mmCIF file of C-alpha atoms in Angstrom:
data_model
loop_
_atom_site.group_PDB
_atom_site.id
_atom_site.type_symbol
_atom_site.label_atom_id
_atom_site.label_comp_id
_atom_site.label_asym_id
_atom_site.label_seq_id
_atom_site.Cartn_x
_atom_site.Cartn_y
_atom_site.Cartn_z
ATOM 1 C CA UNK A 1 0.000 0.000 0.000
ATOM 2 C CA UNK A 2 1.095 3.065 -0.660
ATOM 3 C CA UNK A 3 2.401 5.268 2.308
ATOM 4 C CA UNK A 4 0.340 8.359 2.869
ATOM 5 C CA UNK A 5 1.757 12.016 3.602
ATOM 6 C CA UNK A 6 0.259 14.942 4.710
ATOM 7 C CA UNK A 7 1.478 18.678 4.170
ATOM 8 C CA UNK A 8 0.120 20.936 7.025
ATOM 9 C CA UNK A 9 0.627 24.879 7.531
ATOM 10 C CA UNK A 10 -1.180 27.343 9.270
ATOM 11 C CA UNK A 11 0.574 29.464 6.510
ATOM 12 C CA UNK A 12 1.046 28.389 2.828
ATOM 13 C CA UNK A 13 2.447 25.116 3.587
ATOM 14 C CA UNK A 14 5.462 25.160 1.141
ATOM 15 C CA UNK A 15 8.166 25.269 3.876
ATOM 16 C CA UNK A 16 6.705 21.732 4.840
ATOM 17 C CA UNK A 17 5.697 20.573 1.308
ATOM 18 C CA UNK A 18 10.061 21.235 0.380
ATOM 19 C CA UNK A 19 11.095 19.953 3.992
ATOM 20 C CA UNK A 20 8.905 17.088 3.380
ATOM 21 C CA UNK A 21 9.909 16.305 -0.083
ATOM 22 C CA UNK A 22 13.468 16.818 0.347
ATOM 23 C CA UNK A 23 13.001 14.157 3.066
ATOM 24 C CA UNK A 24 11.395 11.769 1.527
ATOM 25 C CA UNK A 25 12.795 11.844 -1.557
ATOM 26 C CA UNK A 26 16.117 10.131 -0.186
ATOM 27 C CA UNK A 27 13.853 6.800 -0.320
ATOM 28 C CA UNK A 28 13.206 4.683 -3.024
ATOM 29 C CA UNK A 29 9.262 4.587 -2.808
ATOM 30 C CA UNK A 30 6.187 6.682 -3.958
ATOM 31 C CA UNK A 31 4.132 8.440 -1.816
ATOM 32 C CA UNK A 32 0.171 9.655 -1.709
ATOM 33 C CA UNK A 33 0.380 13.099 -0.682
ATOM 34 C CA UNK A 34 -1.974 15.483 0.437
ATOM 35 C CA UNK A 35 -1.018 19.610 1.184
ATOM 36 C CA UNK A 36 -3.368 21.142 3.326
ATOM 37 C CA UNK A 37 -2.596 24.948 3.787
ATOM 38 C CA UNK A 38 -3.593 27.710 6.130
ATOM 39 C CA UNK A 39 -5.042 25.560 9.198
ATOM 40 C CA UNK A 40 -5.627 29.287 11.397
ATOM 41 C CA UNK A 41 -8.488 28.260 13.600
ATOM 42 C CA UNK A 42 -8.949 25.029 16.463
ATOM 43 C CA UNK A 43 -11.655 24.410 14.205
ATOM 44 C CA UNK A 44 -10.269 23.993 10.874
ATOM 45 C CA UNK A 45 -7.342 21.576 12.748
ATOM 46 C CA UNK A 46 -10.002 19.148 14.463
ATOM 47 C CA UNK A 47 -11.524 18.926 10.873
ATOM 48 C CA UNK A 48 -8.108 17.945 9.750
ATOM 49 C CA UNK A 49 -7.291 15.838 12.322
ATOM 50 C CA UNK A 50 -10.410 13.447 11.478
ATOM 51 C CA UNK A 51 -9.125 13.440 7.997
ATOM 52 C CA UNK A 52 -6.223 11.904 9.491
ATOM 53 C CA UNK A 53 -7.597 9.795 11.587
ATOM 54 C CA UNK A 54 -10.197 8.739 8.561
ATOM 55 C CA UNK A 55 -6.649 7.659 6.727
ATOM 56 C CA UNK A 56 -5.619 5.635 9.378
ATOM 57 C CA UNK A 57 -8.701 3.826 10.026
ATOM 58 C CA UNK A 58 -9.067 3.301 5.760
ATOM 59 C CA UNK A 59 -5.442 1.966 5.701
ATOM 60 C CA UNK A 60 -4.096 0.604 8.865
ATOM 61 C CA UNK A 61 -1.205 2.462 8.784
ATOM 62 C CA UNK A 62 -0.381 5.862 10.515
ATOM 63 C CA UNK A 63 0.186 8.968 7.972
ATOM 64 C CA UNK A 64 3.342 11.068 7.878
ATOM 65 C CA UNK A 65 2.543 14.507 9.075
ATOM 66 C CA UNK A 66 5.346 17.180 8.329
ATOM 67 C CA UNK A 67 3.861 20.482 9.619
ATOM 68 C CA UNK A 68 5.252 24.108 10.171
ATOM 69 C CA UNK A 69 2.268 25.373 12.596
ATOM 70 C CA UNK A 70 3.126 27.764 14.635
ATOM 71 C CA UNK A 71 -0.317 28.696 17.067
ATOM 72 C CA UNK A 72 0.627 25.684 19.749
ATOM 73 C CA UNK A 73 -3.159 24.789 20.529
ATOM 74 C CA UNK A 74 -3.753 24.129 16.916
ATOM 75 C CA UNK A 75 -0.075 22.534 16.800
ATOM 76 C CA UNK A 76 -1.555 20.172 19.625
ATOM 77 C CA UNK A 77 -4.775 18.917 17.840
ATOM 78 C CA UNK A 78 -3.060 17.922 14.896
ATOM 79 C CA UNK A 79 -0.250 16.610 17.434
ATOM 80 C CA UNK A 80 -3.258 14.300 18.828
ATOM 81 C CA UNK A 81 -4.262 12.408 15.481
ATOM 82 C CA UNK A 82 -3.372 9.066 14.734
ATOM 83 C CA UNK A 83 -0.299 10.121 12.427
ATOM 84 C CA UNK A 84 3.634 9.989 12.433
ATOM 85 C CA UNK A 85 4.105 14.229 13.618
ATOM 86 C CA UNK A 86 7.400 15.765 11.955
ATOM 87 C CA UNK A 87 7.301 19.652 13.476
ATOM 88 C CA UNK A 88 10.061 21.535 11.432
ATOM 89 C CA UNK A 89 9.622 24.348 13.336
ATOM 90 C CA UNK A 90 10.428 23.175 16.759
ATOM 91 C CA UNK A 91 12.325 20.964 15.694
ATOM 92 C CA UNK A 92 15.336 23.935 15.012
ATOM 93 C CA UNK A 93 13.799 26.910 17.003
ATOM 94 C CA UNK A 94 14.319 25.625 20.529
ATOM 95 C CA UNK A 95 18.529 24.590 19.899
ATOM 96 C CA UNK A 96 18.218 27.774 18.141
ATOM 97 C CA UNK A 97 16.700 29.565 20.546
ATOM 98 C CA UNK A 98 19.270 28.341 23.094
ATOM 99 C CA UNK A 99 22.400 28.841 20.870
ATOM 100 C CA UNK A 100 21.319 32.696 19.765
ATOM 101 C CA UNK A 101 20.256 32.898 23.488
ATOM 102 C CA UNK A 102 17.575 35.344 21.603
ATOM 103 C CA UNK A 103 13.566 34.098 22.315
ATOM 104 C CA UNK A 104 12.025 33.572 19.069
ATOM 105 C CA UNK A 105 9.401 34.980 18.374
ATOM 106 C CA UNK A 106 6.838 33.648 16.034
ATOM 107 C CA UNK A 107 4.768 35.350 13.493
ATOM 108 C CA UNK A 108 2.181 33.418 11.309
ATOM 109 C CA UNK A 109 2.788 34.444 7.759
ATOM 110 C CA UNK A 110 6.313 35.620 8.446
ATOM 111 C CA UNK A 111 8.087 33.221 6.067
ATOM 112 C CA UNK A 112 6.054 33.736 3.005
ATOM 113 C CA UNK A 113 4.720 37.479 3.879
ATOM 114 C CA UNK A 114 4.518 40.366 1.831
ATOM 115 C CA UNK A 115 6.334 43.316 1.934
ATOM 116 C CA UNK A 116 5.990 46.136 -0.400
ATOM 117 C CA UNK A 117 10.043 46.183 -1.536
ATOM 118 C CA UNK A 118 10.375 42.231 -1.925
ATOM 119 C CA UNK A 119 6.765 42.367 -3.771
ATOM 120 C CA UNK A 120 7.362 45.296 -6.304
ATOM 121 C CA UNK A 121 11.059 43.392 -6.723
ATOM 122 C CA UNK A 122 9.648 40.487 -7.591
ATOM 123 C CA UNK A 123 6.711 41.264 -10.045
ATOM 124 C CA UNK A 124 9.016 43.274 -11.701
ATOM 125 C CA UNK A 125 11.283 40.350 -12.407
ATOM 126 C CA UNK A 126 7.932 38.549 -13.467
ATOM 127 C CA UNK A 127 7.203 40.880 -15.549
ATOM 128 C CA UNK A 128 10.411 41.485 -17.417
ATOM 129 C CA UNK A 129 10.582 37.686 -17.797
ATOM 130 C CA UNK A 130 7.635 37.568 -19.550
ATOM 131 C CA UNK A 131 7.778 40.697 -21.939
ATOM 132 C CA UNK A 132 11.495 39.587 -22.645
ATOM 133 C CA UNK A 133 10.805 35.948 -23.064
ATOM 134 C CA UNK A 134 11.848 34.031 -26.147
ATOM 135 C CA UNK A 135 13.619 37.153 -28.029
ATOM 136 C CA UNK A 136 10.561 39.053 -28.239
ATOM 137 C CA UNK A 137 11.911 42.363 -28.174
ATOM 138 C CA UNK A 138 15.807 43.485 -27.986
ATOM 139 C CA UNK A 139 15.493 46.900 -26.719
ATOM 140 C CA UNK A 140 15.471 45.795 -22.690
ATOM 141 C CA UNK A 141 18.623 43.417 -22.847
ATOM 142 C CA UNK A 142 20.445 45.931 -20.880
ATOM 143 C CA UNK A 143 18.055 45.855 -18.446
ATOM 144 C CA UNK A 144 18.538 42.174 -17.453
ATOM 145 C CA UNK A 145 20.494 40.328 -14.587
ATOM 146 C CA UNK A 146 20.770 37.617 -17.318
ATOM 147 C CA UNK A 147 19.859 36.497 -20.371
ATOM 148 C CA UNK A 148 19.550 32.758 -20.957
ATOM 149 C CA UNK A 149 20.786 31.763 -24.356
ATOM 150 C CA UNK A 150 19.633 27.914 -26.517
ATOM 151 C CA UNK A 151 17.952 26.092 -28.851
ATOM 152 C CA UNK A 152 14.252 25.982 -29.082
ATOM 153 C CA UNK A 153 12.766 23.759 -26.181
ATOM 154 C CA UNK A 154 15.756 23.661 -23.972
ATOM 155 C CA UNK A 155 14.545 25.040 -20.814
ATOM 156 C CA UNK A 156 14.945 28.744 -21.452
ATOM 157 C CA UNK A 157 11.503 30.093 -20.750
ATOM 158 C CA UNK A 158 10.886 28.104 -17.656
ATOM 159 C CA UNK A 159 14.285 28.711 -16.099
ATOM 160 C CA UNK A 160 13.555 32.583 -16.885
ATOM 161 C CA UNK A 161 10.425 32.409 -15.143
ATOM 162 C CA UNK A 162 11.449 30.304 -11.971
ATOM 163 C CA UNK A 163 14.532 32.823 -11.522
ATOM 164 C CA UNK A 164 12.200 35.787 -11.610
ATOM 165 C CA UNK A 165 9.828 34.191 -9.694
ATOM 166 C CA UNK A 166 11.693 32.545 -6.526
ATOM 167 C CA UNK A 167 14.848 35.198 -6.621
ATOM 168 C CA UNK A 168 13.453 38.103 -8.286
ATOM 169 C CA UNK A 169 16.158 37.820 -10.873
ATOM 170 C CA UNK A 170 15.544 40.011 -13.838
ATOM 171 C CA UNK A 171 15.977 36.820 -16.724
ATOM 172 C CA UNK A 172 15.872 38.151 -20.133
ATOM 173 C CA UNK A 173 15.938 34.585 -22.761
ATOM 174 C CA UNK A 174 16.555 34.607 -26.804
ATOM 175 C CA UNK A 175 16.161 31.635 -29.073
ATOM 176 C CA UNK A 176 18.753 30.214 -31.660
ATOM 177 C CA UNK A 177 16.610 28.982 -34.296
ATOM 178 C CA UNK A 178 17.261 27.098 -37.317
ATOM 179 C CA UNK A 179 17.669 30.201 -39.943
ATOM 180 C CA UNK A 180 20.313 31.298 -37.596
ATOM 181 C CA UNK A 181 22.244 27.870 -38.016
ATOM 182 C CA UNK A 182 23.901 29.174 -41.584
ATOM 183 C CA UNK A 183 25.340 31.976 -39.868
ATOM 184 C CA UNK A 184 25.472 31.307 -36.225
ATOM 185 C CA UNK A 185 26.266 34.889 -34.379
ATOM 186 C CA UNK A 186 25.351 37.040 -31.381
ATOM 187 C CA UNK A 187 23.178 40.283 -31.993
ATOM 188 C CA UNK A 188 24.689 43.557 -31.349
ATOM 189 C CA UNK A 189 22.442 44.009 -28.439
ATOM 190 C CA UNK A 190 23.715 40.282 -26.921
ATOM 191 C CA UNK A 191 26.783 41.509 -27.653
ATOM 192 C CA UNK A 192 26.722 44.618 -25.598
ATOM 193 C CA UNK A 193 25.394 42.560 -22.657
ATOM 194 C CA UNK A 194 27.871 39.597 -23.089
ATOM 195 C CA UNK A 195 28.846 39.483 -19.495
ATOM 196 C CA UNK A 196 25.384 38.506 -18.768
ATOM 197 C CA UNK A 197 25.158 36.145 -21.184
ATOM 198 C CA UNK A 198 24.649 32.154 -20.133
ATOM 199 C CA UNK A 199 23.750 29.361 -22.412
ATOM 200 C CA UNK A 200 21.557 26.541 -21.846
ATOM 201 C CA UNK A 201 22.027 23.296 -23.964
ATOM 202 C CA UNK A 202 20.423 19.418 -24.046
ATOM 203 C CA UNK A 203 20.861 16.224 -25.604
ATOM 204 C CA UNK A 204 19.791 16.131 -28.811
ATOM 205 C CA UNK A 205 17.505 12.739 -28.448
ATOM 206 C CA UNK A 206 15.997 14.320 -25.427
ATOM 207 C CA UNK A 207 15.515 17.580 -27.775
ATOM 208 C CA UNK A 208 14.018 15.486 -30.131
ATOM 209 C CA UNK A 209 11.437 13.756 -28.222
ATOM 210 C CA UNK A 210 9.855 17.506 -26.585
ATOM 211 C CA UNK A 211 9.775 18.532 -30.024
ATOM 212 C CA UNK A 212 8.150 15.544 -31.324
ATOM 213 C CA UNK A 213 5.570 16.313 -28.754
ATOM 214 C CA UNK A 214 5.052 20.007 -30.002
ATOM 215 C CA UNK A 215 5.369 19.307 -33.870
ATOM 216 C CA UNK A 216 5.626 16.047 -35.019
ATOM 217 C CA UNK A 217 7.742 14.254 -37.439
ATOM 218 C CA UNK A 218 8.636 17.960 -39.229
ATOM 219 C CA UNK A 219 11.510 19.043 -40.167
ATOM 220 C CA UNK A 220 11.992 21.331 -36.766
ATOM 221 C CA UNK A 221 11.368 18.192 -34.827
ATOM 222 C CA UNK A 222 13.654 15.965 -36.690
ATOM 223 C CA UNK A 223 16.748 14.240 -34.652
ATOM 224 C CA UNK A 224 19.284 15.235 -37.477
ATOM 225 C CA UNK A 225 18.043 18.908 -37.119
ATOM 226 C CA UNK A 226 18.363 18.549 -33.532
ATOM 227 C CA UNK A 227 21.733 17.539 -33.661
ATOM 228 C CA UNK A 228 22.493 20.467 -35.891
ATOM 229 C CA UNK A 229 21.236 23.352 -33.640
ATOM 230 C CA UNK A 230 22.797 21.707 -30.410
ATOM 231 C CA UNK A 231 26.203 20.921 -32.222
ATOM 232 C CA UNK A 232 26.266 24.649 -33.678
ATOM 233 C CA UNK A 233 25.266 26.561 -30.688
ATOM 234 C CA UNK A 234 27.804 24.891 -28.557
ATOM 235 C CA UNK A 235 30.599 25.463 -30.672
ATOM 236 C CA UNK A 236 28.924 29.205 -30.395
ATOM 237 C CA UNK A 237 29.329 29.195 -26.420
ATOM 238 C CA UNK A 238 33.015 28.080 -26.911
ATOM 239 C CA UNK A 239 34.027 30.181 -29.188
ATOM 240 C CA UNK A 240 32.415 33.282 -27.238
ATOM 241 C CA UNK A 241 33.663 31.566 -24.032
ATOM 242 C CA UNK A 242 29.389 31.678 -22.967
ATOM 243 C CA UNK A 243 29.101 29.513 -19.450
ATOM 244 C CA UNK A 244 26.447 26.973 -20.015
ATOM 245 C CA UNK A 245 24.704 23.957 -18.490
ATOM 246 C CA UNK A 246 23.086 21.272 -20.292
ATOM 247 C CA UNK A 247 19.583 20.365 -19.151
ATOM 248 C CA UNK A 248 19.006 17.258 -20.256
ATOM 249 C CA UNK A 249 18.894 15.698 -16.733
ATOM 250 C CA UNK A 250 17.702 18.778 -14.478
ATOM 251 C CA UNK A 251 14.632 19.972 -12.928
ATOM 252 C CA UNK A 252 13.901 23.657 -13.658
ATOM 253 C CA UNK A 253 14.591 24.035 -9.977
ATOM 254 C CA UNK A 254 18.294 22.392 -10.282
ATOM 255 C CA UNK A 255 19.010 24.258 -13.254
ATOM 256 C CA UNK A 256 18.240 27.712 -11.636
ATOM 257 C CA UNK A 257 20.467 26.953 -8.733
ATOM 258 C CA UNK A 258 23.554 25.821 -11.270
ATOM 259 C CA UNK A 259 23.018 29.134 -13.006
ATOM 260 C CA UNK A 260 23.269 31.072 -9.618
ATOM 261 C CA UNK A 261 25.865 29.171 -8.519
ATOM 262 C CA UNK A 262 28.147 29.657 -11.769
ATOM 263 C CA UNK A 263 27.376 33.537 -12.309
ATOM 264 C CA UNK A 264 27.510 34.389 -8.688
ATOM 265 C CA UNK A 265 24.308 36.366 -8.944
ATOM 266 C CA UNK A 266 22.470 37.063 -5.806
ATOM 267 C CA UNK A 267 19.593 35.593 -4.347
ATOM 268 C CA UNK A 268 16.853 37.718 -3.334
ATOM 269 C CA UNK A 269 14.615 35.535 -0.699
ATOM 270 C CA UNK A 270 10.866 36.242 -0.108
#
């Protein structure tokens, strides 16, 4: 049977959902998850709890609970189900607490808030990701913390996106296509920016199959043109000495953190 999991917040619940998941991704099993966000009332918990409890009368087994509540009564509700309890919280603030010899002092929302700096910094990135996506328009390039730089369908749009949207990177993106591949160059306004210039690249079966998906058995799609574009480009990001990455294997989320970790650029956290 397959294990069950719940995600439990008083807040968003994505501190437990990536606690949780980086946890229980070091074992070789799937699990049945469920993420249940903003328990704020005794209430709400007690309703929660029974769903719990439902789980473990329907299966036998007790659920993993990894939780980051921080109201203590409703803590202690869910606390009282039939499940296996994993509190992230106070699980670091108390050796914490004692270490810093500071009381903590919790705020619900605090993690994931909104303030108005880190907001207008990050739907600006947003925003410039998406009206600078693809090589839609040249005339912001200088504008950008980076601009990503492959072939069509290697990850370029969704690792713009995630950087503006976690960081608050301003991710600018432009496409090599195949009319380029006679005459493979930069653009003057690529050019200008070079030092913010990284490249992404991918295995050309890999590239083949998402294009197969998109537009099948063309020309565009084709494994020999795939091995064209990716063969050309890469000679490209040697011979302009571009940093790049290939995809092939990486989550959009492992992929933005090589691309930090390469260029040095700063992480903005919200």
């Amino acid at each position: 049977m397959t294990p069950k999991v719940f995600y439990i917040s008083d807040g968003t619940a994505i501190t437990a959902e990536v606690f949780g998941h980086a946890v229980l991704s070091q074992f070789p099993i799937e699990f049945e998850a469920l993420t249940i966000p903003f328990v704020e009332t005794v209430q709400r918990a007690q309703k929660v709890k029974q769903q719990i409890n439902d789980c473990f009368i329907t299966t036998g087994e007790r659920p993993l609970v990894f939780h980051s509540i921080i109201n203590p009564e409703i803590r202690n509700v869910i606390f009282s189900s039939e499940c296996v309890d994993y509190d992230f919280l106070n699980t670091f603030v108390a050796p914490l607490e004692q270490h810093l010899g500071v009381q903590a002092k919790p705020i619900l929302h605090r993690t994931h808030g909104k303030s108005n700096h880190s907001y207008d910094t990050r739907i600006d990135a947003i925003n410039y990701a998406m009206e600078n996506d693809d090589g839609q328009t040249m005339k912001h390039m200088d504008k950008a913390d980076i601009i990503l730089l492959g072939v069509s369908r290697c990850g370029k749009t969704p690792s713009s996106l995630y950087l503006s949207m976690q960081f608050g990177i301003k991710a600018a993106n432009y496409p090599f296509t195949e009319d380029d591949m006679d005459h493979l160059k930069l653009p003057e306004s690529l050019k200008r920016n070079k030092s913010k210039l990284f490249g992404l690249t991918i295995d050309p079966h890999r590239l083949h199959e998402i294009r197969q998906s998109r537009m099948e058995n063309s020309r565009y799609s084709s494994l020999r043109q795939c091995r064209l574009e990716v063969k050309e480009v890469e000679m490209l990001f040697k011979k302009e000495r571009i940093p790049f990455v290939n995809t092939t294997n990486h989550s959009v989320e492992e992929i933005a953190t090589k691309i930090l970790d390469i260029t040095g650029l700063d992480r903005h956290m919200f």
